Amino acid sequence: MEFVKLEQQGHVGILTINRPKALNALNLTMLNDLNSALDQIEANDSLYVIILTGVGRAFVAGADIREMNKLSAITAKSFADFGNQVLLRIENLSIPVIAVINGFALGGGCELAMACDIRLASENATFGHPEVGLGITPGFGGTQRLPRLVGYAKAMELIFTGRTISAIEAALIGLVNTVYPPEELMAKALEMAHYIADQAPIAVRLSKQCIRQGMQTDINTAATYEALAFAFCFETEDKNAGMTAFLEKRAVKSFENR
């Protein structure tokens, strides 16, 4: 993989986008690299949480304009389809994904961050969808995920104006979970990731599925899905370990993911 690096710390994977000279702008090669990294993640049963971040001054500054400018309507549709496929794979990973946003998250970068489950940002991070100023619409799910996260009216405002917002404003509208000083960001992200990884992995995965599926359907169907997930947990060794430890007033030594 030319522009993406995957490392592992215990049960936590760190997926780093590494194209700093282009502010980590998304191009076809990078999308292919991300796709390959997702293959590795899905094949690794020892990974319970993923951190996704970028090198340098940007998380991802957007899609590569120099490359996109050469596209026709037909090739642009293929590029958008592939970008959406990759981002949907991130969104639908069975394990939680934490976006650690260290700088610019614009256009495709904002879309990539929104495909993650949790977003932690540096105080100097910036967010936005500047596509209309380039004569295009968002192409990797921005018109769909942004209103789901921040509401219809605010999404309309941000996409129609193309303006960028600070990490603090992003947190106020619900786009970002928490904002940290730059020097604390990765340490806080790792702390959260390892805390999640210490919980019962099956229960975490099923909770993610319930939330993701439930947001796409009606409350009655979602509640039925949740009840099935809840029941499934009662067949796991991790449920027995967790409840026994609680009743015996002690901490769980470790969950076994079974």
PDB file of C-alpha atoms in Angstrom:
ATOM      1  CA  MET A   1       0.000   0.000   0.000  1.00  0.00           C
ATOM      2  CA  GLU A   2       1.566   3.258  -1.181  1.00  0.00           C
ATOM      3  CA  PHE A   3      -0.401   5.828   0.799  1.00  0.00           C
ATOM      4  CA  VAL A   4      -1.901   3.883   3.729  1.00  0.00           C
ATOM      5  CA  LYS A   5      -0.210   2.204   6.694  1.00  0.00           C
ATOM      6  CA  LEU A   6      -1.848  -0.303   9.069  1.00  0.00           C
ATOM      7  CA  GLU A   7      -0.307  -0.980  12.480  1.00  0.00           C
ATOM      8  CA  GLN A   8      -1.576  -2.917  15.493  1.00  0.00           C
ATOM      9  CA  GLN A   9      -1.295  -2.152  19.212  1.00  0.00           C
ATOM     10  CA  GLY A  10      -2.876  -4.995  21.139  1.00  0.00           C
ATOM     11  CA  HIS A  11      -6.450  -5.234  19.908  1.00  0.00           C
ATOM     12  CA  VAL A  12      -6.354  -1.731  18.375  1.00  0.00           C
ATOM     13  CA  GLY A  13      -5.495  -1.106  14.728  1.00  0.00           C
ATOM     14  CA  ILE A  14      -4.108   2.266  13.611  1.00  0.00           C
ATOM     15  CA  LEU A  15      -4.838   3.050   9.958  1.00  0.00           C
ATOM     16  CA  THR A  16      -2.803   6.072   8.831  1.00  0.00           C
ATOM     17  CA  ILE A  17      -3.244   7.959   5.565  1.00  0.00           C
ATOM     18  CA  ASN A  18       0.223   8.992   4.447  1.00  0.00           C
ATOM     19  CA  ARG A  19       0.268  11.393   1.503  1.00  0.00           C
ATOM     20  CA  PRO A  20       1.297  14.592   3.281  1.00  0.00           C
ATOM     21  CA  LYS A  21       2.696  16.398   0.223  1.00  0.00           C
ATOM     22  CA  ALA A  22      -0.864  16.451  -1.179  1.00  0.00           C
ATOM     23  CA  LEU A  23      -2.463  17.025   2.245  1.00  0.00           C
ATOM     24  CA  ASN A  24      -3.624  13.397   2.073  1.00  0.00           C
ATOM     25  CA  ALA A  25      -5.987  14.179  -0.811  1.00  0.00           C
ATOM     26  CA  LEU A  26      -7.994  11.160  -1.927  1.00  0.00           C
ATOM     27  CA  ASN A  27      -7.160   9.762  -5.327  1.00  0.00           C
ATOM     28  CA  LEU A  28      -7.797   6.402  -6.956  1.00  0.00           C
ATOM     29  CA  THR A  29      -4.556   4.898  -5.620  1.00  0.00           C
ATOM     30  CA  MET A  30      -5.410   5.894  -2.067  1.00  0.00           C
ATOM     31  CA  LEU A  31      -8.929   4.486  -2.356  1.00  0.00           C
ATOM     32  CA  ASN A  32      -7.428   1.214  -3.561  1.00  0.00           C
ATOM     33  CA  ASP A  33      -4.996   1.272  -0.625  1.00  0.00           C
ATOM     34  CA  LEU A  34      -7.852   1.858   1.829  1.00  0.00           C
ATOM     35  CA  ASN A  35      -9.769  -0.994   0.243  1.00  0.00           C
ATOM     36  CA  SER A  36      -6.770  -3.300   0.660  1.00  0.00           C
ATOM     37  CA  ALA A  37      -6.336  -2.221   4.285  1.00  0.00           C
ATOM     38  CA  LEU A  38     -10.001  -3.032   4.939  1.00  0.00           C
ATOM     39  CA  ASP A  39      -9.396  -6.536   3.546  1.00  0.00           C
ATOM     40  CA  GLN A  40      -6.609  -6.975   6.104  1.00  0.00           C
ATOM     41  CA  ILE A  41      -8.750  -5.609   8.937  1.00  0.00           C
ATOM     42  CA  GLU A  42     -11.686  -7.876   8.127  1.00  0.00           C
ATOM     43  CA  ALA A  43      -9.366 -10.905   8.030  1.00  0.00           C
ATOM     44  CA  ASN A  44      -7.807 -10.103  11.445  1.00  0.00           C
ATOM     45  CA  ASP A  45      -9.972 -11.445  14.279  1.00  0.00           C
ATOM     46  CA  SER A  46      -7.652  -9.937  16.900  1.00  0.00           C
ATOM     47  CA  LEU A  47      -8.604  -6.358  15.960  1.00  0.00           C
ATOM     48  CA  TYR A  48     -11.453  -4.971  18.074  1.00  0.00           C
ATOM     49  CA  VAL A  49     -11.193  -1.224  17.298  1.00  0.00           C
ATOM     50  CA  ILE A  50      -9.715   0.856  14.467  1.00  0.00           C
ATOM     51  CA  ILE A  51      -8.250   4.373  14.661  1.00  0.00           C
ATOM     52  CA  LEU A  52      -8.189   6.222  11.316  1.00  0.00           C
ATOM     53  CA  THR A  53      -5.975   9.297  11.024  1.00  0.00           C
ATOM     54  CA  GLY A  54      -3.733  11.259   8.652  1.00  0.00           C
ATOM     55  CA  VAL A  55      -0.102  12.354   8.570  1.00  0.00           C
ATOM     56  CA  GLY A  56       0.893  16.020   8.683  1.00  0.00           C
ATOM     57  CA  ARG A  57      -1.414  19.045   8.558  1.00  0.00           C
ATOM     58  CA  ALA A  58      -4.446  17.195   7.228  1.00  0.00           C
ATOM     59  CA  PHE A  59      -6.720  14.312   8.038  1.00  0.00           C
ATOM     60  CA  VAL A  60      -7.779  14.350   4.386  1.00  0.00           C
ATOM     61  CA  ALA A  61      -7.996  17.736   2.674  1.00  0.00           C
ATOM     62  CA  GLY A  62     -10.480  16.436   0.098  1.00  0.00           C
ATOM     63  CA  ALA A  63     -10.427  14.507  -3.143  1.00  0.00           C
ATOM     64  CA  ASP A  64      -7.533  15.146  -5.519  1.00  0.00           C
ATOM     65  CA  ILE A  65      -8.731  18.070  -7.689  1.00  0.00           C
ATOM     66  CA  ARG A  66      -5.892  17.679 -10.178  1.00  0.00           C
ATOM     67  CA  GLU A  67      -6.973  14.100 -10.836  1.00  0.00           C
ATOM     68  CA  MET A  68     -10.709  14.828 -10.761  1.00  0.00           C
ATOM     69  CA  ASN A  69     -10.416  17.678 -13.256  1.00  0.00           C
ATOM     70  CA  LYS A  70      -9.597  15.127 -15.968  1.00  0.00           C
ATOM     71  CA  LEU A  71     -12.748  13.042 -15.423  1.00  0.00           C
ATOM     72  CA  SER A  72     -15.699  12.797 -17.787  1.00  0.00           C
ATOM     73  CA  ALA A  73     -19.243  12.301 -16.530  1.00  0.00           C
ATOM     74  CA  ILE A  74     -18.847   8.540 -17.019  1.00  0.00           C
ATOM     75  CA  THR A  75     -15.489   8.243 -15.261  1.00  0.00           C
ATOM     76  CA  ALA A  76     -16.658  10.623 -12.504  1.00  0.00           C
ATOM     77  CA  LYS A  77     -19.594   8.271 -11.828  1.00  0.00           C
ATOM     78  CA  SER A  78     -17.170   5.337 -11.542  1.00  0.00           C
ATOM     79  CA  PHE A  79     -14.923   7.338  -9.188  1.00  0.00           C
ATOM     80  CA  ALA A  80     -17.883   8.294  -6.995  1.00  0.00           C
ATOM     81  CA  ASP A  81     -19.193   4.728  -6.977  1.00  0.00           C
ATOM     82  CA  PHE A  82     -15.818   3.372  -5.866  1.00  0.00           C
ATOM     83  CA  GLY A  83     -15.381   6.069  -3.226  1.00  0.00           C
ATOM     84  CA  ASN A  84     -18.827   5.316  -1.852  1.00  0.00           C
ATOM     85  CA  GLN A  85     -18.066   1.601  -1.850  1.00  0.00           C
ATOM     86  CA  VAL A  86     -14.913   2.129   0.228  1.00  0.00           C
ATOM     87  CA  LEU A  87     -16.606   4.500   2.683  1.00  0.00           C
ATOM     88  CA  LEU A  88     -19.559   2.142   3.077  1.00  0.00           C
ATOM     89  CA  ARG A  89     -17.088  -0.635   3.901  1.00  0.00           C
ATOM     90  CA  ILE A  90     -15.659   1.562   6.670  1.00  0.00           C
ATOM     91  CA  GLU A  91     -19.137   2.402   7.946  1.00  0.00           C
ATOM     92  CA  ASN A  92     -20.185  -1.251   7.867  1.00  0.00           C
ATOM     93  CA  LEU A  93     -17.077  -2.728   9.485  1.00  0.00           C
ATOM     94  CA  SER A  94     -18.190  -4.985  12.311  1.00  0.00           C
ATOM     95  CA  ILE A  95     -15.833  -3.220  14.745  1.00  0.00           C
ATOM     96  CA  PRO A  96     -15.866   0.456  15.832  1.00  0.00           C
ATOM     97  CA  VAL A  97     -13.854   2.988  13.832  1.00  0.00           C
ATOM     98  CA  ILE A  98     -12.597   6.190  15.493  1.00  0.00           C
ATOM     99  CA  ALA A  99     -11.621   9.071  13.201  1.00  0.00           C
ATOM    100  CA  VAL A 100      -8.745  11.069  14.700  1.00  0.00           C
ATOM    101  CA  ILE A 101      -8.916  14.358  12.812  1.00  0.00           C
ATOM    102  CA  ASN A 102      -5.621  16.180  13.129  1.00  0.00           C
ATOM    103  CA  GLY A 103      -6.160  18.935  10.537  1.00  0.00           C
ATOM    104  CA  PHE A 104      -8.138  19.619   7.369  1.00  0.00           C
ATOM    105  CA  ALA A 105     -11.202  17.405   6.846  1.00  0.00           C
ATOM    106  CA  LEU A 106     -12.766  18.943   3.765  1.00  0.00           C
ATOM    107  CA  GLY A 107     -14.949  17.470   1.036  1.00  0.00           C
ATOM    108  CA  GLY A 108     -13.956  13.828   0.712  1.00  0.00           C
ATOM    109  CA  GLY A 109     -12.068  14.128   3.992  1.00  0.00           C
ATOM    110  CA  CYS A 110     -15.188  15.201   5.840  1.00  0.00           C
ATOM    111  CA  GLU A 111     -17.055  12.366   4.115  1.00  0.00           C
ATOM    112  CA  LEU A 112     -14.401   9.877   5.232  1.00  0.00           C
ATOM    113  CA  ALA A 113     -14.628  11.129   8.818  1.00  0.00           C
ATOM    114  CA  MET A 114     -18.428  10.867   8.764  1.00  0.00           C
ATOM    115  CA  ALA A 115     -18.206   7.222   7.665  1.00  0.00           C
ATOM    116  CA  CYS A 116     -16.490   6.483  10.996  1.00  0.00           C
ATOM    117  CA  ASP A 117     -18.401   5.784  14.207  1.00  0.00           C
ATOM    118  CA  ILE A 118     -16.715   8.319  16.491  1.00  0.00           C
ATOM    119  CA  ARG A 119     -14.900  11.538  15.552  1.00  0.00           C
ATOM    120  CA  LEU A 120     -12.219  13.093  17.771  1.00  0.00           C
ATOM    121  CA  ALA A 121     -10.641  16.316  16.549  1.00  0.00           C
ATOM    122  CA  SER A 122      -7.668  18.542  17.219  1.00  0.00           C
ATOM    123  CA  GLU A 123      -8.378  22.160  18.135  1.00  0.00           C
ATOM    124  CA  ASN A 124      -6.837  23.195  14.818  1.00  0.00           C
ATOM    125  CA  ALA A 125      -8.937  20.848  12.672  1.00  0.00           C
ATOM    126  CA  THR A 126     -11.337  22.336  10.129  1.00  0.00           C
ATOM    127  CA  PHE A 127     -14.369  20.804   8.436  1.00  0.00           C
ATOM    128  CA  GLY A 128     -16.465  21.632   5.419  1.00  0.00           C
ATOM    129  CA  HIS A 129     -17.953  20.755   2.067  1.00  0.00           C
ATOM    130  CA  PRO A 130     -16.532  23.268  -0.441  1.00  0.00           C
ATOM    131  CA  GLU A 131     -17.669  21.281  -3.495  1.00  0.00           C
ATOM    132  CA  VAL A 132     -20.232  23.793  -4.810  1.00  0.00           C
ATOM    133  CA  GLY A 133     -17.423  26.324  -5.186  1.00  0.00           C
ATOM    134  CA  LEU A 134     -15.777  23.874  -7.575  1.00  0.00           C
ATOM    135  CA  GLY A 135     -18.949  23.394  -9.585  1.00  0.00           C
ATOM    136  CA  ILE A 136     -19.705  19.911  -8.239  1.00  0.00           C
ATOM    137  CA  THR A 137     -21.730  18.229  -5.502  1.00  0.00           C
ATOM    138  CA  PRO A 138     -20.301  16.051  -2.726  1.00  0.00           C
ATOM    139  CA  GLY A 139     -19.693  12.631  -4.241  1.00  0.00           C
ATOM    140  CA  PHE A 140     -18.789  10.214  -1.428  1.00  0.00           C
ATOM    141  CA  GLY A 141     -21.947  10.415   0.686  1.00  0.00           C
ATOM    142  CA  GLY A 142     -21.714  13.954   2.054  1.00  0.00           C
ATOM    143  CA  THR A 143     -25.283  14.889   1.141  1.00  0.00           C
ATOM    144  CA  GLN A 144     -26.504  11.784   2.979  1.00  0.00           C
ATOM    145  CA  ARG A 145     -24.365  11.487   6.112  1.00  0.00           C
ATOM    146  CA  LEU A 146     -24.162  15.178   7.014  1.00  0.00           C
ATOM    147  CA  PRO A 147     -27.930  15.674   7.521  1.00  0.00           C
ATOM    148  CA  ARG A 148     -28.085  12.423   9.478  1.00  0.00           C
ATOM    149  CA  LEU A 149     -25.424  13.752  11.843  1.00  0.00           C
ATOM    150  CA  VAL A 150     -26.172  17.471  12.160  1.00  0.00           C
ATOM    151  CA  GLY A 151     -29.769  17.799  10.948  1.00  0.00           C
ATOM    152  CA  TYR A 152     -31.412  18.819   7.706  1.00  0.00           C
ATOM    153  CA  ALA A 153     -31.169  22.615   8.058  1.00  0.00           C
ATOM    154  CA  LYS A 154     -27.530  22.794   9.154  1.00  0.00           C
ATOM    155  CA  ALA A 155     -26.464  20.339   6.444  1.00  0.00           C
ATOM    156  CA  MET A 156     -28.232  22.473   3.824  1.00  0.00           C
ATOM    157  CA  GLU A 157     -26.426  25.567   5.086  1.00  0.00           C
ATOM    158  CA  LEU A 158     -22.967  23.989   5.094  1.00  0.00           C
ATOM    159  CA  ILE A 159     -23.292  22.319   1.693  1.00  0.00           C
ATOM    160  CA  PHE A 160     -24.984  25.284  -0.056  1.00  0.00           C
ATOM    161  CA  THR A 161     -22.460  27.848   1.247  1.00  0.00           C
ATOM    162  CA  GLY A 162     -19.384  25.625   1.080  1.00  0.00           C
ATOM    163  CA  ARG A 163     -17.987  27.364   4.154  1.00  0.00           C
ATOM    164  CA  THR A 164     -15.515  25.707   6.509  1.00  0.00           C
ATOM    165  CA  ILE A 165     -16.064  25.442  10.239  1.00  0.00           C
ATOM    166  CA  SER A 166     -13.748  25.030  13.206  1.00  0.00           C
ATOM    167  CA  ALA A 167     -13.475  21.913  15.335  1.00  0.00           C
ATOM    168  CA  ILE A 168     -15.325  23.734  18.134  1.00  0.00           C
ATOM    169  CA  GLU A 169     -18.274  24.546  15.872  1.00  0.00           C
ATOM    170  CA  ALA A 170     -18.203  20.993  14.521  1.00  0.00           C
ATOM    171  CA  ALA A 171     -18.541  19.722  18.080  1.00  0.00           C
ATOM    172  CA  LEU A 172     -21.375  22.139  18.859  1.00  0.00           C
ATOM    173  CA  ILE A 173     -23.462  20.879  15.918  1.00  0.00           C
ATOM    174  CA  GLY A 174     -22.755  17.213  16.633  1.00  0.00           C
ATOM    175  CA  LEU A 175     -20.325  16.513  13.805  1.00  0.00           C
ATOM    176  CA  VAL A 176     -17.462  15.855  16.251  1.00  0.00           C
ATOM    177  CA  ASN A 177     -17.616  14.037  19.585  1.00  0.00           C
ATOM    178  CA  THR A 178     -14.749  15.756  21.404  1.00  0.00           C
ATOM    179  CA  VAL A 179     -12.043  18.348  20.688  1.00  0.00           C
ATOM    180  CA  TYR A 180      -8.548  18.095  22.187  1.00  0.00           C
ATOM    181  CA  PRO A 181      -5.320  20.126  22.068  1.00  0.00           C
ATOM    182  CA  PRO A 182      -3.173  18.813  19.194  1.00  0.00           C
ATOM    183  CA  GLU A 183      -0.548  17.339  21.494  1.00  0.00           C
ATOM    184  CA  GLU A 184      -3.182  15.299  23.394  1.00  0.00           C
ATOM    185  CA  LEU A 185      -5.280  14.074  20.469  1.00  0.00           C
ATOM    186  CA  MET A 186      -3.697  10.708  19.663  1.00  0.00           C
ATOM    187  CA  ALA A 187      -3.136   9.794  23.309  1.00  0.00           C
ATOM    188  CA  LYS A 188      -6.819  10.466  24.053  1.00  0.00           C
ATOM    189  CA  ALA A 189      -7.864   8.483  20.992  1.00  0.00           C
ATOM    190  CA  LEU A 190      -5.733   5.511  22.007  1.00  0.00           C
ATOM    191  CA  GLU A 191      -7.099   5.720  25.537  1.00  0.00           C
ATOM    192  CA  MET A 192     -10.659   5.526  24.192  1.00  0.00           C
ATOM    193  CA  ALA A 193      -9.813   2.781  21.697  1.00  0.00           C
ATOM    194  CA  HIS A 194      -8.185   0.570  24.324  1.00  0.00           C
ATOM    195  CA  TYR A 195     -11.071   1.203  26.728  1.00  0.00           C
ATOM    196  CA  ILE A 196     -13.525   0.008  24.049  1.00  0.00           C
ATOM    197  CA  ALA A 197     -11.273  -2.954  23.230  1.00  0.00           C
ATOM    198  CA  ASP A 198     -11.407  -4.016  26.893  1.00  0.00           C
ATOM    199  CA  GLN A 199     -15.206  -4.427  26.739  1.00  0.00           C
ATOM    200  CA  ALA A 200     -16.923  -7.610  25.543  1.00  0.00           C
ATOM    201  CA  PRO A 201     -16.096  -7.612  21.789  1.00  0.00           C
ATOM    202  CA  ILE A 202     -19.214  -9.454  20.649  1.00  0.00           C
ATOM    203  CA  ALA A 203     -21.447  -7.084  22.605  1.00  0.00           C
ATOM    204  CA  VAL A 204     -19.642  -4.053  21.133  1.00  0.00           C
ATOM    205  CA  ARG A 205     -19.991  -5.380  17.582  1.00  0.00           C
ATOM    206  CA  LEU A 206     -23.673  -6.177  18.031  1.00  0.00           C
ATOM    207  CA  SER A 207     -24.301  -2.760  19.602  1.00  0.00           C
ATOM    208  CA  LYS A 208     -22.750  -1.110  16.538  1.00  0.00           C
ATOM    209  CA  GLN A 209     -24.935  -3.200  14.244  1.00  0.00           C
ATOM    210  CA  CYS A 210     -28.053  -2.276  16.223  1.00  0.00           C
ATOM    211  CA  ILE A 211     -27.290   1.442  16.043  1.00  0.00           C
ATOM    212  CA  ARG A 212     -26.346   1.425  12.358  1.00  0.00           C
ATOM    213  CA  GLN A 213     -29.290  -0.752  11.294  1.00  0.00           C
ATOM    214  CA  GLY A 214     -31.727   1.051  13.565  1.00  0.00           C
ATOM    215  CA  MET A 215     -30.915   4.455  12.098  1.00  0.00           C
ATOM    216  CA  GLN A 216     -31.976   3.188   8.661  1.00  0.00           C
ATOM    217  CA  THR A 217     -35.356   1.746   9.659  1.00  0.00           C
ATOM    218  CA  ASP A 218     -38.466   2.348  11.766  1.00  0.00           C
ATOM    219  CA  ILE A 219     -38.401   2.072  15.574  1.00  0.00           C
ATOM    220  CA  ASN A 220     -40.451  -1.151  15.686  1.00  0.00           C
ATOM    221  CA  THR A 221     -38.133  -3.019  13.320  1.00  0.00           C
ATOM    222  CA  ALA A 222     -35.099  -1.580  15.101  1.00  0.00           C
ATOM    223  CA  ALA A 223     -36.360  -2.660  18.527  1.00  0.00           C
ATOM    224  CA  THR A 224     -36.901  -6.204  17.207  1.00  0.00           C
ATOM    225  CA  TYR A 225     -33.339  -6.242  15.834  1.00  0.00           C
ATOM    226  CA  GLU A 226     -32.007  -5.062  19.202  1.00  0.00           C
ATOM    227  CA  ALA A 227     -33.920  -7.764  21.095  1.00  0.00           C
ATOM    228  CA  LEU A 228     -32.385 -10.439  18.858  1.00  0.00           C
ATOM    229  CA  ALA A 229     -28.886  -9.048  19.455  1.00  0.00           C
ATOM    230  CA  PHE A 230     -29.564  -8.907  23.206  1.00  0.00           C
ATOM    231  CA  ALA A 231     -30.707 -12.544  23.193  1.00  0.00           C
ATOM    232  CA  PHE A 232     -27.691 -13.679  21.163  1.00  0.00           C
ATOM    233  CA  CYS A 233     -25.350 -12.322  23.845  1.00  0.00           C
ATOM    234  CA  PHE A 234     -26.798 -14.802  26.355  1.00  0.00           C
ATOM    235  CA  GLU A 235     -25.196 -17.645  24.385  1.00  0.00           C
ATOM    236  CA  THR A 236     -21.678 -16.179  24.756  1.00  0.00           C
ATOM    237  CA  GLU A 237     -18.943 -16.982  27.250  1.00  0.00           C
ATOM    238  CA  ASP A 238     -18.267 -13.244  27.545  1.00  0.00           C
ATOM    239  CA  LYS A 239     -21.785 -12.690  28.948  1.00  0.00           C
ATOM    240  CA  ASN A 240     -21.151 -15.376  31.565  1.00  0.00           C
ATOM    241  CA  ALA A 241     -17.785 -13.851  32.470  1.00  0.00           C
ATOM    242  CA  GLY A 242     -19.174 -10.319  32.712  1.00  0.00           C
ATOM    243  CA  MET A 243     -22.257 -11.107  34.778  1.00  0.00           C
ATOM    244  CA  THR A 244     -20.407 -13.525  37.075  1.00  0.00           C
ATOM    245  CA  ALA A 245     -17.749 -10.897  37.768  1.00  0.00           C
ATOM    246  CA  PHE A 246     -20.438  -8.308  38.514  1.00  0.00           C
ATOM    247  CA  LEU A 247     -22.245 -10.605  40.963  1.00  0.00           C
ATOM    248  CA  GLU A 248     -18.960 -11.459  42.655  1.00  0.00           C
ATOM    249  CA  LYS A 249     -18.108  -7.738  42.878  1.00  0.00           C
ATOM    250  CA  ARG A 250     -14.861  -8.000  40.923  1.00  0.00           C
ATOM    251  CA  ALA A 251     -13.523  -6.837  37.581  1.00  0.00           C
ATOM    252  CA  VAL A 252     -13.484  -9.078  34.539  1.00  0.00           C
ATOM    253  CA  LYS A 253      -9.922 -10.295  33.932  1.00  0.00           C
ATOM    254  CA  SER A 254     -10.443 -10.244  30.172  1.00  0.00           C
ATOM    255  CA  PHE A 255     -13.115 -11.060  27.630  1.00  0.00           C
ATOM    256  CA  GLU A 256     -12.380 -13.919  25.225  1.00  0.00           C
ATOM    257  CA  ASN A 257     -14.454 -12.813  22.226  1.00  0.00           C
ATOM    258  CA  ARG A 258     -16.595 -15.932  22.297  1.00  0.00           C
TER     259      ARG A 258
END
